[in-house]
PDB file of C-alpha atoms in Angstrom:
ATOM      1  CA  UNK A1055     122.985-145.514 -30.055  1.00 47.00           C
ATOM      2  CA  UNK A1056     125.664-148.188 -30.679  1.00 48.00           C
ATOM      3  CA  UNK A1057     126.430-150.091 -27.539  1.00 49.00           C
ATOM      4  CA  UNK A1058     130.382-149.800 -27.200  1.00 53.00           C
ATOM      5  CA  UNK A1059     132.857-153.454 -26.679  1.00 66.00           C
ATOM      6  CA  UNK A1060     136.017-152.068 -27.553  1.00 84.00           C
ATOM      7  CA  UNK A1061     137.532-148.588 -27.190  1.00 87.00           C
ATOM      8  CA  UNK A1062     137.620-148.261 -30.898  1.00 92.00           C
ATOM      9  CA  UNK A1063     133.730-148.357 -31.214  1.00 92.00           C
ATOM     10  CA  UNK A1064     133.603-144.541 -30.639  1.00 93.00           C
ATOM     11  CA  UNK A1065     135.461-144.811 -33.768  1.00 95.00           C
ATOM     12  CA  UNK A1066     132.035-146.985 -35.470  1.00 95.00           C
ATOM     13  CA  UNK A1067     129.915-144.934 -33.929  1.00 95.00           C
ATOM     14  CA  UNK A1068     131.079-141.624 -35.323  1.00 96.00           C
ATOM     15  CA  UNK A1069     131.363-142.492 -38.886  1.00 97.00           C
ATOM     16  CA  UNK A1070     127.800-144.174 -38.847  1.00 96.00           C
ATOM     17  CA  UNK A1071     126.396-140.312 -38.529  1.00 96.00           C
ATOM     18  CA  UNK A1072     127.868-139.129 -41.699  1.00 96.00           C
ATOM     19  CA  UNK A1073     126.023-138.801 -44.327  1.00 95.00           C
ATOM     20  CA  UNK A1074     128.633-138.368 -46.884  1.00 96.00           C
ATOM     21  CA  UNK A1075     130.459-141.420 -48.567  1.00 96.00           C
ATOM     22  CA  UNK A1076     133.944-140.368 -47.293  1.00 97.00           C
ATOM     23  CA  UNK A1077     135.444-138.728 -43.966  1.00 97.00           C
ATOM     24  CA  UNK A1078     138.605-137.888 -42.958  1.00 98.00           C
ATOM     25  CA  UNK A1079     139.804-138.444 -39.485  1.00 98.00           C
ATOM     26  CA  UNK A1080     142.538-136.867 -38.006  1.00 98.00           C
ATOM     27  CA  UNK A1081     144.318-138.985 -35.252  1.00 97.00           C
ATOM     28  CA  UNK A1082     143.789-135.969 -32.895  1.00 96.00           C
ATOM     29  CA  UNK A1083     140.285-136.365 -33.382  1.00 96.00           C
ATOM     30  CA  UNK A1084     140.060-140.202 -33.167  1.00 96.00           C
ATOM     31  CA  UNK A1085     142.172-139.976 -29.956  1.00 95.00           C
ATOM     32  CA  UNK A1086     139.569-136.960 -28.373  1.00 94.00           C
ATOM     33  CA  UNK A1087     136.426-139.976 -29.565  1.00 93.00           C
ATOM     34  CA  UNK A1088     138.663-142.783 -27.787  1.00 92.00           C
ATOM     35  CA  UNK A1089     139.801-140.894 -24.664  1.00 90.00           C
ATOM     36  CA  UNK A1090     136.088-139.969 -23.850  1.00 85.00           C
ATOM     37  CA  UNK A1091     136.063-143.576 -22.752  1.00 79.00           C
ATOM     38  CA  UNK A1092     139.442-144.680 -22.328  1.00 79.00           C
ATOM     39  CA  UNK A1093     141.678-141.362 -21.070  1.00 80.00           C
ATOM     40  CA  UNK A1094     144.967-143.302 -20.193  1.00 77.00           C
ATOM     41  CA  UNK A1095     144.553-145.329 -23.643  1.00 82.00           C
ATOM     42  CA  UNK A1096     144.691-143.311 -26.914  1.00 90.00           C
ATOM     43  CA  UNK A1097     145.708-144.959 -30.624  1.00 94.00           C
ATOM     44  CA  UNK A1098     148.814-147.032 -29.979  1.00 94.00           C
ATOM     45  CA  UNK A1099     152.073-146.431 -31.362  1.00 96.00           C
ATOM     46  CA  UNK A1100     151.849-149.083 -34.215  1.00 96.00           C
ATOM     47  CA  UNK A1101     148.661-147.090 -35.103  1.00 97.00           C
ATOM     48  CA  UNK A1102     151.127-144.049 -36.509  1.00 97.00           C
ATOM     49  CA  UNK A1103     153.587-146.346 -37.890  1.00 96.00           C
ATOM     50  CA  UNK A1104     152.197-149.336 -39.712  1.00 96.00           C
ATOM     51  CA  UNK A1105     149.327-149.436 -42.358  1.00 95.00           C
ATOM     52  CA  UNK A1106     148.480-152.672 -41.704  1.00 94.00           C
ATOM     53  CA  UNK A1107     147.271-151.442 -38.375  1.00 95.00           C
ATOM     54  CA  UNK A1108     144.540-150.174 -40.476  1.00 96.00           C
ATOM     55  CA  UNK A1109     143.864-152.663 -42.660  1.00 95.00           C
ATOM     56  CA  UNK A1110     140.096-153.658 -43.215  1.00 95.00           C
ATOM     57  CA  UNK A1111     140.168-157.715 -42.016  1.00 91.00           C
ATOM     58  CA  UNK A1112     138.649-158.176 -38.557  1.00 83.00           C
ATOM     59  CA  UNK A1113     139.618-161.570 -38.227  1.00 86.00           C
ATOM     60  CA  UNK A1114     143.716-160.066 -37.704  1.00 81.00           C
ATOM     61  CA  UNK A1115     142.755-156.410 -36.928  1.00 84.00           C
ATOM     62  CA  UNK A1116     140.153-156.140 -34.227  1.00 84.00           C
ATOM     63  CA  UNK A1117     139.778-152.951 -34.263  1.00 93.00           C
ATOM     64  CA  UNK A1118     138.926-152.682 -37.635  1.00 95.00           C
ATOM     65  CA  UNK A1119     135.211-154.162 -36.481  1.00 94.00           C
ATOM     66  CA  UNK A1120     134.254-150.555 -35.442  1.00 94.00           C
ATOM     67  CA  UNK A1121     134.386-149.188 -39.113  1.00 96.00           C
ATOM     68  CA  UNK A1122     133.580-152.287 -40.839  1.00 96.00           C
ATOM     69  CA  UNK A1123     130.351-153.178 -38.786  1.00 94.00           C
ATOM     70  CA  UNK A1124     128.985-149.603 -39.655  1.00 96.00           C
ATOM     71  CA  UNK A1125     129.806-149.998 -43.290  1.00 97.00           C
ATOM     72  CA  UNK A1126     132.985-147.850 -43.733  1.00 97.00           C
ATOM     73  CA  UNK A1127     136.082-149.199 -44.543  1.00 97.00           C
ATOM     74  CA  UNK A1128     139.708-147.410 -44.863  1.00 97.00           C
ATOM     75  CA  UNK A1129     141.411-145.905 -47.700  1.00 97.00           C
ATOM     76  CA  UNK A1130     144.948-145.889 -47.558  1.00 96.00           C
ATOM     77  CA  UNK A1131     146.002-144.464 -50.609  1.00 96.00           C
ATOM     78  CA  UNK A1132     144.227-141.529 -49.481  1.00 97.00           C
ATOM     79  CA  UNK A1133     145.341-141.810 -45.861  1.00 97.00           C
ATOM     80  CA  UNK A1134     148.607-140.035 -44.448  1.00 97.00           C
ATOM     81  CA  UNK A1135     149.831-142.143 -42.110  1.00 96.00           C
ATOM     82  CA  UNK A1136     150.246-140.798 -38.800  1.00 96.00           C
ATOM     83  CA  UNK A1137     148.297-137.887 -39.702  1.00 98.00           C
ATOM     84  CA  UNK A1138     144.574-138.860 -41.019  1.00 98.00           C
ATOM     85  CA  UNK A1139     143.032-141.620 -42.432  1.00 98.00           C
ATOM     86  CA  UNK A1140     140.278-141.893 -44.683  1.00 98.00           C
ATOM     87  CA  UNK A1141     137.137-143.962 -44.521  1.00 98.00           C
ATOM     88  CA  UNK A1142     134.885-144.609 -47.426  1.00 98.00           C
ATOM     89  CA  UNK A1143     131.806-146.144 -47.506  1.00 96.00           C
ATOM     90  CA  UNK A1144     132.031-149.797 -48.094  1.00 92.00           C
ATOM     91  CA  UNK A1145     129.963-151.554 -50.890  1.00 77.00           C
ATOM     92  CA  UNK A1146     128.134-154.759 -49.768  1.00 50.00           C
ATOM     93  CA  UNK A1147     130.062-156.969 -51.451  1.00 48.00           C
ATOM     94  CA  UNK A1148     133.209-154.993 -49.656  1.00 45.00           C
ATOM     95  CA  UNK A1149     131.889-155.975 -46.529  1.00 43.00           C
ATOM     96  CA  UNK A1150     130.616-159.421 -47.258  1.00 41.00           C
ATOM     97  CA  UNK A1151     133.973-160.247 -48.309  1.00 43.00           C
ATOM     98  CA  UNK A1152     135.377-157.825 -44.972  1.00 43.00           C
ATOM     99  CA  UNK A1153     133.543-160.874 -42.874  1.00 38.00           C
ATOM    100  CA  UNK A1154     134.388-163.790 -44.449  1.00 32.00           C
TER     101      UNK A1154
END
């Protein structure tokens, strides 16, 4: 089991179980994985309204450690913000260049 820092871990944690290359999370589902440990602190409000909340640099975005240390990262162009985003499997030069 992945030992949790941030409230956005859950996040990490759940996409390092699938097994397929791309998964779709709705926000009710990634605020239900974050409430678990945080019930008075779902996604923020800038979660729903900017992309850039979701962007894959952890060096600006924080959060964005709990996908990128597990090897996903997110795919906007296939995301609806708001509604779902979509994770893809990051290569390993996507995530070298995710840590630089």
């Amino acid at each position: 089991m992945i030992e949790l820092a941030s409230k956005y871990d859950c996040i990490g944690e759940y996409l390092a179980k699938v097994k397929k290359d791309k998964a779709t999370l709705f926000y009710s589902e990634m605020n239900n994985l974050i409430q678990r440990l945080s019930p008075e602190k779902p996604l923020p409000p800038s979660a729903y309204k900017f992309e850039n909340w979701w962007g894959n640099d952890q060096k600006s975005h924080t959060q964005s450690r709990s996908w990128l240390s597990v090897g996903w990262k997110t795919d906007m162009s296939r995301s609806e913000l708001g509604k779902f985003i979509v994770f893809v499997r990051a290569t390993a030069n996507t995530r070298r260049n995710s840590y630089e």
